[in-house]
Amino acid sequence: IQPDRPAGLRPAGLRPLWLVAGCVAVFLAAVAGLAIGPVRLPPGSVALELLNQLPFVRLHSGLTPREAAIVTELRLPRVVLGLLVGATLAVAGGCYQGVFRNPLADPYLLGVSAGAGLGATAVIVYSAGDAGVGGLTSGLVPPAAFVGALGAVLLTYVLGFAGSRYRSPATLLLAGVAVAAFLTAAQTFLQQRNTDVIREVYSWLLGRLATEGWHDVLLLLPYSVLSIGVMLATRRTLDVLAVGDDEATGLGLHPRRARYLLLVAASLGTAAAVSVSGLIGFVGVIVPHVVRLLFGTGYRVILPLAALFGAAFLALADLAARTVLSPAEVPIGVVTAFAGAPFFIVVLRTSRRVQI
């Protein structure tokens, strides 16, 4: 049963051409990230070498063994990590927007990233004596970040809706800002109490995709696949929740149970992404909104396309981060903030006209 909506808000079906466009965007972003760097490589040859990584594909790329090693051993793990983090944050942002029925909801703006960062920072600080900064990618970081992320989103939800049954973008936004400020203060306290690791923690908090080998990719992959898989499998639930709890109950949905499932899935993905990349903001606002404007308002369209275009967006942001001031590298969180802050202002100014 499809809920009644105004004609202008009727969700469109997911068209194969849109998925193809998203896949092409991911491929082009990956090729650009692999080709551009201190050693410039021909994009066509890099594309062929990238296709050679697929099973049963053997093409002559024209790259020397040294150049092929640069592509596959040095740059490819970082590009793949950027694709995973971007896809996870974009889908989580779209999921939060659907759960809260709020176009401004985002892992960064809701304080979820700050909560995950606090949990991860605590592990880094208290494991520094044993594992050093190598604890950044230990198996304890994602669970700790997950606990912090889930606590942050629950606290934001309680503060944003306490004492009122009306949900407004401004209320939720202010609650998220307050929660993020509190958790950031707690992070700062931990860092000041442990100044021996403060430089490493700061570099992590500003966002980075620096990786050696495939360790970070393999650490994030199971969390990201599980989180995105759950959100994509239940994306139609978000369209039902958009009509209101009473109507959703009448359609046979348990709204509270559905929200809990989606919040846990989105928080798990956010926590895992933050644990390996640090705090990268605005991806969950920019990408779902662009998809919504270009392709339709239904979450069965928004979430799959957000995964693809979010991956491409962050891969290109990482490319800008390491080339704009080369040989120095700009934190990727700074790049996404430069792109996201003006976009967020536009969204904030137009949110009054959005039906939520």
PDB file of N, CA, C and O in Angstrom, residues 184-255:
ATOM      1  N   THR A 184      32.537  17.367  22.523  1.00  0.00           N
ATOM      2  CA  THR A 184      33.818  17.917  22.104  1.00  0.00           C
ATOM      3  C   THR A 184      34.604  18.429  23.305  1.00  0.00           C
ATOM      4  O   THR A 184      35.837  18.284  23.371  1.00  0.00           O
ATOM      5  N   ALA A 185      33.899  19.023  24.274  1.00  0.00           N
ATOM      6  CA  ALA A 185      34.569  19.464  25.499  1.00  0.00           C
ATOM      7  C   ALA A 185      35.170  18.279  26.249  1.00  0.00           C
ATOM      8  O   ALA A 185      36.290  18.361  26.782  1.00  0.00           O
ATOM      9  N   ALA A 186      34.437  17.176  26.287  1.00  0.00           N
ATOM     10  CA  ALA A 186      34.965  15.984  26.945  1.00  0.00           C
ATOM     11  C   ALA A 186      36.195  15.459  26.210  1.00  0.00           C
ATOM     12  O   ALA A 186      37.171  15.025  26.834  1.00  0.00           O
ATOM     13  N   GLN A 187      36.172  15.505  24.868  1.00  0.00           N
ATOM     14  CA  GLN A 187      37.349  15.112  24.089  1.00  0.00           C
ATOM     15  C   GLN A 187      38.547  15.987  24.430  1.00  0.00           C
ATOM     16  O   GLN A 187      39.662  15.494  24.641  1.00  0.00           O
ATOM     17  N   THR A 188      38.311  17.296  24.485  1.00  0.00           N
ATOM     18  CA  THR A 188      39.395  18.229  24.794  1.00  0.00           C
ATOM     19  C   THR A 188      39.975  17.959  26.173  1.00  0.00           C
ATOM     20  O   THR A 188      41.199  18.013  26.377  1.00  0.00           O
ATOM     21  N   PHE A 189      39.125  17.662  27.135  1.00  0.00           N
ATOM     22  CA  PHE A 189      39.594  17.350  28.485  1.00  0.00           C
ATOM     23  C   PHE A 189      40.514  16.132  28.472  1.00  0.00           C
ATOM     24  O   PHE A 189      41.585  16.138  29.085  1.00  0.00           O
ATOM     25  N   LEU A 190      40.097  15.087  27.754  1.00  0.00           N
ATOM     26  CA  LEU A 190      40.940  13.894  27.671  1.00  0.00           C
ATOM     27  C   LEU A 190      42.280  14.195  27.015  1.00  0.00           C
ATOM     28  O   LEU A 190      43.325  13.694  27.443  1.00  0.00           O
ATOM     29  N   GLN A 191      42.244  15.018  25.966  1.00  0.00           N
ATOM     30  CA  GLN A 191      43.483  15.337  25.264  1.00  0.00           C
ATOM     31  C   GLN A 191      44.426  16.148  26.140  1.00  0.00           C
ATOM     32  O   GLN A 191      45.640  15.898  26.155  1.00  0.00           O
ATOM     33  N   GLN A 192      43.883  17.112  26.877  1.00  0.00           N
ATOM     34  CA  GLN A 192      44.727  17.937  27.733  1.00  0.00           C
ATOM     35  C   GLN A 192      45.309  17.149  28.895  1.00  0.00           C
ATOM     36  O   GLN A 192      46.372  17.477  29.411  1.00  0.00           O
ATOM     37  N   ARG A 193      44.617  16.114  29.299  1.00  0.00           N
ATOM     38  CA  ARG A 193      45.127  15.266  30.368  1.00  0.00           C
ATOM     39  C   ARG A 193      46.160  14.272  29.871  1.00  0.00           C
ATOM     40  O   ARG A 193      46.839  13.625  30.664  1.00  0.00           O
ATOM     41  N   ASN A 194      46.259  14.149  28.543  1.00  0.00           N
ATOM     42  CA  ASN A 194      47.199  13.180  27.952  1.00  0.00           C
ATOM     43  C   ASN A 194      47.901  13.857  26.779  1.00  0.00           C
ATOM     44  O   ASN A 194      47.671  13.529  25.612  1.00  0.00           O
ATOM     45  N   THR A 195      48.749  14.818  27.089  1.00  0.00           N
ATOM     46  CA  THR A 195      49.362  15.632  26.050  1.00  0.00           C
ATOM     47  C   THR A 195      50.364  14.864  25.192  1.00  0.00           C
ATOM     48  O   THR A 195      50.748  15.332  24.122  1.00  0.00           O
ATOM     49  N   ASP A 196      50.778  13.681  25.624  1.00  0.00           N
ATOM     50  CA  ASP A 196      51.752  12.925  24.848  1.00  0.00           C
ATOM     51  C   ASP A 196      51.170  12.404  23.543  1.00  0.00           C
ATOM     52  O   ASP A 196      51.913  12.105  22.603  1.00  0.00           O
ATOM     53  N   VAL A 197      49.845  12.283  23.473  1.00  0.00           N
ATOM     54  CA  VAL A 197      49.234  11.799  22.230  1.00  0.00           C
ATOM     55  C   VAL A 197      48.350  12.863  21.587  1.00  0.00           C
ATOM     56  O   VAL A 197      47.596  12.572  20.659  1.00  0.00           O
ATOM     57  N   ILE A 198      48.452  14.107  22.053  1.00  0.00           N
ATOM     58  CA  ILE A 198      47.514  15.137  21.603  1.00  0.00           C
ATOM     59  C   ILE A 198      47.681  15.443  20.114  1.00  0.00           C
ATOM     60  O   ILE A 198      46.705  15.679  19.406  1.00  0.00           O
ATOM     61  N   ARG A 199      48.930  15.416  19.617  1.00  0.00           N
ATOM     62  CA  ARG A 199      49.133  15.731  18.201  1.00  0.00           C
ATOM     63  C   ARG A 199      48.481  14.680  17.316  1.00  0.00           C
ATOM     64  O   ARG A 199      47.805  15.007  16.330  1.00  0.00           O
ATOM     65  N   GLU A 200      48.654  13.413  17.664  1.00  0.00           N
ATOM     66  CA  GLU A 200      48.070  12.344  16.857  1.00  0.00           C
ATOM     67  C   GLU A 200      46.544  12.377  16.917  1.00  0.00           C
ATOM     68  O   GLU A 200      45.862  12.181  15.907  1.00  0.00           O
ATOM     69  N   VAL A 201      45.993  12.660  18.103  1.00  0.00           N
ATOM     70  CA  VAL A 201      44.534  12.713  18.230  1.00  0.00           C
ATOM     71  C   VAL A 201      43.971  13.883  17.438  1.00  0.00           C
ATOM     72  O   VAL A 201      42.947  13.761  16.765  1.00  0.00           O
ATOM     73  N   TYR A 202      44.647  15.036  17.483  1.00  0.00           N
ATOM     74  CA  TYR A 202      44.183  16.194  16.733  1.00  0.00           C
ATOM     75  C   TYR A 202      44.188  15.919  15.235  1.00  0.00           C
ATOM     76  O   TYR A 202      43.247  16.284  14.508  1.00  0.00           O
ATOM     77  N   SER A 203      45.237  15.296  14.741  1.00  0.00           N
ATOM     78  CA  SER A 203      45.286  14.992  13.307  1.00  0.00           C
ATOM     79  C   SER A 203      44.177  14.038  12.919  1.00  0.00           C
ATOM     80  O   SER A 203      43.615  14.121  11.820  1.00  0.00           O
ATOM     81  N   TRP A 204      43.817  13.143  13.828  1.00  0.00           N
ATOM     82  CA  TRP A 204      42.715  12.212  13.551  1.00  0.00           C
ATOM     83  C   TRP A 204      41.373  12.927  13.589  1.00  0.00           C
ATOM     84  O   TRP A 204      40.497  12.698  12.754  1.00  0.00           O
ATOM     85  N   LEU A 205      41.191  13.850  14.569  1.00  0.00           N
ATOM     86  CA  LEU A 205      39.914  14.544  14.704  1.00  0.00           C
ATOM     87  C   LEU A 205      39.620  15.456  13.520  1.00  0.00           C
ATOM     88  O   LEU A 205      38.455  15.694  13.189  1.00  0.00           O
ATOM     89  N   LEU A 206      40.653  15.973  12.865  1.00  0.00           N
ATOM     90  CA  LEU A 206      40.443  16.840  11.712  1.00  0.00           C
ATOM     91  C   LEU A 206      40.062  16.062  10.459  1.00  0.00           C
ATOM     92  O   LEU A 206      39.700  16.669   9.453  1.00  0.00           O
ATOM     93  N   GLY A 207      40.136  14.748  10.535  1.00  0.00           N
ATOM     94  CA  GLY A 207      39.752  13.919   9.398  1.00  0.00           C
ATOM     95  C   GLY A 207      40.941  13.620   8.515  1.00  0.00           C
ATOM     96  O   GLY A 207      41.663  14.526   8.099  1.00  0.00           O
ATOM     97  N   ARG A 208      41.155  12.344   8.247  1.00  0.00           N
ATOM     98  CA  ARG A 208      42.237  11.956   7.355  1.00  0.00           C
ATOM     99  C   ARG A 208      41.958  10.572   6.811  1.00  0.00           C
ATOM    100  O   ARG A 208      41.286   9.773   7.437  1.00  0.00           O
ATOM    101  N   LEU A 209      42.484  10.320   5.620  1.00  0.00           N
ATOM    102  CA  LEU A 209      42.333   9.012   5.000  1.00  0.00           C
ATOM    103  C   LEU A 209      43.680   8.368   4.757  1.00  0.00           C
ATOM    104  O   LEU A 209      43.776   7.427   3.968  1.00  0.00           O
ATOM    105  N   ALA A 210      44.721   8.872   5.419  1.00  0.00           N
ATOM    106  CA  ALA A 210      46.039   8.268   5.253  1.00  0.00           C
ATOM    107  C   ALA A 210      45.995   6.822   5.745  1.00  0.00           C
ATOM    108  O   ALA A 210      45.516   6.544   6.838  1.00  0.00           O
ATOM    109  N   THR A 211      46.456   5.928   4.933  1.00  0.00           N
ATOM    110  CA  THR A 211      46.415   4.514   5.294  1.00  0.00           C
ATOM    111  C   THR A 211      47.623   3.808   4.714  1.00  0.00           C
ATOM    112  O   THR A 211      48.137   4.200   3.650  1.00  0.00           O
ATOM    113  N   GLU A 212      48.109   2.829   5.403  1.00  0.00           N
ATOM    114  CA  GLU A 212      49.211   1.998   4.921  1.00  0.00           C
ATOM    115  C   GLU A 212      48.681   0.588   4.688  1.00  0.00           C
ATOM    116  O   GLU A 212      48.348  -0.113   5.641  1.00  0.00           O
ATOM    117  N   GLY A 213      48.579   0.213   3.444  1.00  0.00           N
ATOM    118  CA  GLY A 213      48.039  -1.105   3.128  1.00  0.00           C
ATOM    119  C   GLY A 213      46.520  -1.131   3.275  1.00  0.00           C
ATOM    120  O   GLY A 213      45.838  -0.106   3.275  1.00  0.00           O
ATOM    121  N   TRP A 214      46.027  -2.340   3.459  1.00  0.00           N
ATOM    122  CA  TRP A 214      44.575  -2.555   3.451  1.00  0.00           C
ATOM    123  C   TRP A 214      43.992  -2.734   4.841  1.00  0.00           C
ATOM    124  O   TRP A 214      42.835  -3.120   4.977  1.00  0.00           O
ATOM    125  N   HIS A 215      44.763  -2.439   5.891  1.00  0.00           N
ATOM    126  CA  HIS A 215      44.293  -2.716   7.247  1.00  0.00           C
ATOM    127  C   HIS A 215      43.036  -1.924   7.579  1.00  0.00           C
ATOM    128  O   HIS A 215      42.032  -2.482   8.073  1.00  0.00           O
ATOM    129  N   ASP A 216      43.047  -0.604   7.333  1.00  0.00           N
ATOM    130  CA  ASP A 216      41.882   0.222   7.653  1.00  0.00           C
ATOM    131  C   ASP A 216      40.667  -0.175   6.815  1.00  0.00           C
ATOM    132  O   ASP A 216      39.532  -0.139   7.294  1.00  0.00           O
ATOM    133  N   VAL A 217      40.910  -0.515   5.548  1.00  0.00           N
ATOM    134  CA  VAL A 217      39.802  -0.931   4.681  1.00  0.00           C
ATOM    135  C   VAL A 217      39.152  -2.202   5.221  1.00  0.00           C
ATOM    136  O   VAL A 217      37.921  -2.296   5.311  1.00  0.00           O
ATOM    137  N   LEU A 218      39.967  -3.176   5.596  1.00  0.00           N
ATOM    138  CA  LEU A 218      39.429  -4.433   6.116  1.00  0.00           C
ATOM    139  C   LEU A 218      38.763  -4.232   7.470  1.00  0.00           C
ATOM    140  O   LEU A 218      37.813  -4.946   7.811  1.00  0.00           O
ATOM    141  N   LEU A 219      39.237  -3.255   8.247  1.00  0.00           N
ATOM    142  CA  LEU A 219      38.617  -2.968   9.536  1.00  0.00           C
ATOM    143  C   LEU A 219      37.231  -2.364   9.350  1.00  0.00           C
ATOM    144  O   LEU A 219      36.280  -2.711  10.065  1.00  0.00           O
ATOM    145  N   LEU A 220      37.094  -1.452   8.391  1.00  0.00           N
ATOM    146  CA  LEU A 220      35.819  -0.773   8.161  1.00  0.00           C
ATOM    147  C   LEU A 220      34.829  -1.621   7.383  1.00  0.00           C
ATOM    148  O   LEU A 220      33.617  -1.512   7.596  1.00  0.00           O
ATOM    149  N   LEU A 221      35.311  -2.458   6.483  1.00  0.00           N
ATOM    150  CA  LEU A 221      34.453  -3.146   5.521  1.00  0.00           C
ATOM    151  C   LEU A 221      33.278  -3.902   6.153  1.00  0.00           C
ATOM    152  O   LEU A 221      32.127  -3.698   5.724  1.00  0.00           O
ATOM    153  N   PRO A 222      33.464  -4.766   7.152  1.00  0.00           N
ATOM    154  CA  PRO A 222      32.304  -5.493   7.681  1.00  0.00           C
ATOM    155  C   PRO A 222      31.261  -4.587   8.311  1.00  0.00           C
ATOM    156  O   PRO A 222      30.052  -4.797   8.147  1.00  0.00           O
ATOM    157  N   TYR A 223      31.703  -3.557   9.049  1.00  0.00           N
ATOM    158  CA  TYR A 223      30.752  -2.618   9.654  1.00  0.00           C
ATOM    159  C   TYR A 223      29.991  -1.848   8.582  1.00  0.00           C
ATOM    160  O   TYR A 223      28.778  -1.642   8.678  1.00  0.00           O
ATOM    161  N   SER A 224      30.715  -1.400   7.562  1.00  0.00           N
ATOM    162  CA  SER A 224      30.087  -0.608   6.509  1.00  0.00           C
ATOM    163  C   SER A 224      29.085  -1.441   5.713  1.00  0.00           C
ATOM    164  O   SER A 224      27.967  -0.988   5.432  1.00  0.00           O
ATOM    165  N   VAL A 225      29.465  -2.659   5.365  1.00  0.00           N
ATOM    166  CA  VAL A 225      28.569  -3.528   4.597  1.00  0.00           C
ATOM    167  C   VAL A 225      27.312  -3.841   5.398  1.00  0.00           C
ATOM    168  O   VAL A 225      26.184  -3.777   4.879  1.00  0.00           O
ATOM    169  N   LEU A 226      27.480  -4.164   6.682  1.00  0.00           N
ATOM    170  CA  LEU A 226      26.325  -4.467   7.518  1.00  0.00           C
ATOM    171  C   LEU A 226      25.420  -3.255   7.669  1.00  0.00           C
ATOM    172  O   LEU A 226      24.192  -3.352   7.518  1.00  0.00           O
ATOM    173  N   SER A 227      26.002  -2.100   7.966  1.00  0.00           N
ATOM    174  CA  SER A 227      25.214  -0.890   8.179  1.00  0.00           C
ATOM    175  C   SER A 227      24.467  -0.475   6.913  1.00  0.00           C
ATOM    176  O   SER A 227      23.249  -0.252   6.933  1.00  0.00           O
ATOM    177  N   ILE A 228      25.197  -0.363   5.811  1.00  0.00           N
ATOM    178  CA  ILE A 228      24.555   0.051   4.556  1.00  0.00           C
ATOM    179  C   ILE A 228      23.541  -0.989   4.111  1.00  0.00           C
ATOM    180  O   ILE A 228      22.456  -0.649   3.616  1.00  0.00           O
ATOM    181  N   GLY A 229      23.850  -2.264   4.295  1.00  0.00           N
ATOM    182  CA  GLY A 229      22.923  -3.319   3.897  1.00  0.00           C
ATOM    183  C   GLY A 229      21.594  -3.223   4.632  1.00  0.00           C
ATOM    184  O   GLY A 229      20.528  -3.346   4.026  1.00  0.00           O
ATOM    185  N   VAL A 230      21.650  -2.991   5.951  1.00  0.00           N
ATOM    186  CA  VAL A 230      20.412  -2.872   6.729  1.00  0.00           C
ATOM    187  C   VAL A 230      19.619  -1.648   6.297  1.00  0.00           C
ATOM    188  O   VAL A 230      18.396  -1.715   6.109  1.00  0.00           O
ATOM    189  N   MET A 231      20.299  -0.528   6.113  1.00  0.00           N
ATOM    190  CA  MET A 231      19.593   0.700   5.726  1.00  0.00           C
ATOM    191  C   MET A 231      18.981   0.584   4.340  1.00  0.00           C
ATOM    192  O   MET A 231      17.856   1.048   4.101  1.00  0.00           O
ATOM    193  N   LEU A 232      19.695  -0.029   3.402  1.00  0.00           N
ATOM    194  CA  LEU A 232      19.131  -0.190   2.058  1.00  0.00           C
ATOM    195  C   LEU A 232      17.980  -1.185   2.058  1.00  0.00           C
ATOM    196  O   LEU A 232      16.979  -1.001   1.348  1.00  0.00           O
ATOM    197  N   ALA A 233      18.099  -2.236   2.861  1.00  0.00           N
ATOM    198  CA  ALA A 233      17.037  -3.245   2.901  1.00  0.00           C
ATOM    199  C   ALA A 233      15.752  -2.699   3.500  1.00  0.00           C
ATOM    200  O   ALA A 233      14.657  -3.181   3.180  1.00  0.00           O
ATOM    201  N   THR A 234      15.850  -1.700   4.373  1.00  0.00           N
ATOM    202  CA  THR A 234      14.665  -1.142   5.035  1.00  0.00           C
ATOM    203  C   THR A 234      14.364   0.279   4.566  1.00  0.00           C
ATOM    204  O   THR A 234      13.653   1.016   5.251  1.00  0.00           O
ATOM    205  N   ARG A 235      14.877   0.671   3.393  1.00  0.00           N
ATOM    206  CA  ARG A 235      14.706   2.055   2.953  1.00  0.00           C
ATOM    207  C   ARG A 235      13.250   2.397   2.676  1.00  0.00           C
ATOM    208  O   ARG A 235      12.842   3.557   2.832  1.00  0.00           O
ATOM    209  N   ARG A 236      12.427   1.430   2.288  1.00  0.00           N
ATOM    210  CA  ARG A 236      11.009   1.718   2.066  1.00  0.00           C
ATOM    211  C   ARG A 236      10.306   2.067   3.368  1.00  0.00           C
ATOM    212  O   ARG A 236       9.296   2.772   3.359  1.00  0.00           O
ATOM    213  N   THR A 237      10.851   1.582   4.493  1.00  0.00           N
ATOM    214  CA  THR A 237      10.280   1.919   5.786  1.00  0.00           C
ATOM    215  C   THR A 237      10.341   3.424   6.029  1.00  0.00           C
ATOM    216  O   THR A 237       9.422   4.006   6.631  1.00  0.00           O
ATOM    217  N   LEU A 238      11.401   4.069   5.561  1.00  0.00           N
ATOM    218  CA  LEU A 238      11.523   5.510   5.742  1.00  0.00           C
ATOM    219  C   LEU A 238      10.428   6.270   4.998  1.00  0.00           C
ATOM    220  O   LEU A 238       9.946   7.307   5.470  1.00  0.00           O
ATOM    221  N   ASP A 239      10.017   5.766   3.825  1.00  0.00           N
ATOM    222  CA  ASP A 239       8.923   6.407   3.102  1.00  0.00           C
ATOM    223  C   ASP A 239       7.609   6.276   3.863  1.00  0.00           C
ATOM    224  O   ASP A 239       6.772   7.186   3.842  1.00  0.00           O
ATOM    225  N   VAL A 240       7.426   5.150   4.545  1.00  0.00           N
ATOM    226  CA  VAL A 240       6.207   4.968   5.338  1.00  0.00           C
ATOM    227  C   VAL A 240       6.243   5.858   6.577  1.00  0.00           C
ATOM    228  O   VAL A 240       5.235   6.473   6.950  1.00  0.00           O
ATOM    229  N   LEU A 241       7.409   5.976   7.232  1.00  0.00           N
ATOM    230  CA  LEU A 241       7.526   6.826   8.410  1.00  0.00           C
ATOM    231  C   LEU A 241       7.277   8.293   8.065  1.00  0.00           C
ATOM    232  O   LEU A 241       6.858   9.073   8.928  1.00  0.00           O
ATOM    233  N   ALA A 242       7.511   8.680   6.814  1.00  0.00           N
ATOM    234  CA  ALA A 242       7.353  10.075   6.420  1.00  0.00           C
ATOM    235  C   ALA A 242       5.916  10.557   6.503  1.00  0.00           C
ATOM    236  O   ALA A 242       5.661  11.756   6.619  1.00  0.00           O
ATOM    237  N   VAL A 243       4.937   9.639   6.485  1.00  0.00           N
ATOM    238  CA  VAL A 243       3.534  10.053   6.526  1.00  0.00           C
ATOM    239  C   VAL A 243       3.040  10.241   7.949  1.00  0.00           C
ATOM    240  O   VAL A 243       1.917  10.684   8.157  1.00  0.00           O
ATOM    241  N   GLY A 244       3.841   9.909   8.956  1.00  0.00           N
ATOM    242  CA  GLY A 244       3.425  10.064  10.348  1.00  0.00           C
ATOM    243  C   GLY A 244       3.255   8.722  11.039  1.00  0.00           C
ATOM    244  O   GLY A 244       2.983   7.700  10.400  1.00  0.00           O
ATOM    245  N   ASP A 245       3.403   8.734  12.370  1.00  0.00           N
ATOM    246  CA  ASP A 245       3.359   7.485  13.130  1.00  0.00           C
ATOM    247  C   ASP A 245       1.991   6.830  13.091  1.00  0.00           C
ATOM    248  O   ASP A 245       1.874   5.605  12.985  1.00  0.00           O
ATOM    249  N   ASP A 246       0.937   7.622  13.188  1.00  0.00           N
ATOM    250  CA  ASP A 246      -0.418   7.042  13.181  1.00  0.00           C
ATOM    251  C   ASP A 246      -0.712   6.355  11.858  1.00  0.00           C
ATOM    252  O   ASP A 246      -1.231   5.226  11.827  1.00  0.00           O
ATOM    253  N   GLU A 247      -0.373   7.033  10.767  1.00  0.00           N
ATOM    254  CA  GLU A 247      -0.614   6.436   9.453  1.00  0.00           C
ATOM    255  C   GLU A 247       0.278   5.216   9.239  1.00  0.00           C
ATOM    256  O   GLU A 247      -0.152   4.213   8.657  1.00  0.00           O
ATOM    257  N   ALA A 248       1.528   5.302   9.709  1.00  0.00           N
ATOM    258  CA  ALA A 248       2.434   4.163   9.553  1.00  0.00           C
ATOM    259  C   ALA A 248       1.935   2.952  10.333  1.00  0.00           C
ATOM    260  O   ALA A 248       2.010   1.811   9.852  1.00  0.00           O
ATOM    261  N   THR A 249       1.397   3.185  11.539  1.00  0.00           N
ATOM    262  CA  THR A 249       0.833   2.085  12.319  1.00  0.00           C
ATOM    263  C   THR A 249      -0.353   1.467  11.598  1.00  0.00           C
ATOM    264  O   THR A 249      -0.520   0.241  11.581  1.00  0.00           O
ATOM    265  N   GLY A 250      -1.157   2.315  10.983  1.00  0.00           N
ATOM    266  CA  GLY A 250      -2.293   1.810  10.221  1.00  0.00           C
ATOM    267  C   GLY A 250      -1.888   0.981   9.027  1.00  0.00           C
ATOM    268  O   GLY A 250      -2.641   0.104   8.578  1.00  0.00           O
ATOM    269  N   LEU A 251      -0.698   1.221   8.505  1.00  0.00           N
ATOM    270  CA  LEU A 251      -0.185   0.452   7.376  1.00  0.00           C
ATOM    271  C   LEU A 251       0.544  -0.820   7.817  1.00  0.00           C
ATOM    272  O   LEU A 251       1.110  -1.530   6.993  1.00  0.00           O
ATOM    273  N   GLY A 252       0.551  -1.086   9.143  1.00  0.00           N
ATOM    274  CA  GLY A 252       1.142  -2.323   9.649  1.00  0.00           C
ATOM    275  C   GLY A 252       2.576  -2.203  10.110  1.00  0.00           C
ATOM    276  O   GLY A 252       3.226  -3.227  10.353  1.00  0.00           O
ATOM    277  N   LEU A 253       3.093  -0.979  10.252  1.00  0.00           N
ATOM    278  CA  LEU A 253       4.476  -0.778  10.668  1.00  0.00           C
ATOM    279  C   LEU A 253       4.522  -0.429  12.153  1.00  0.00           C
ATOM    280  O   LEU A 253       3.647   0.254  12.672  1.00  0.00           O
ATOM    281  N   HIS A 254       5.550  -0.903  12.835  1.00  0.00           N
ATOM    282  CA  HIS A 254       5.794  -0.534  14.224  1.00  0.00           C
ATOM    283  C   HIS A 254       6.813   0.601  14.201  1.00  0.00           C
ATOM    284  O   HIS A 254       8.031   0.356  14.111  1.00  0.00           O
ATOM    285  N   PRO A 255       6.376   1.890  14.291  1.00  0.00           N
ATOM    286  CA  PRO A 255       7.299   3.015  14.073  1.00  0.00           C
ATOM    287  C   PRO A 255       8.482   3.032  15.022  1.00  0.00           C
ATOM    288  O   PRO A 255       9.625   3.250  14.595  1.00  0.00           O
TER     289      PRO A 255
END
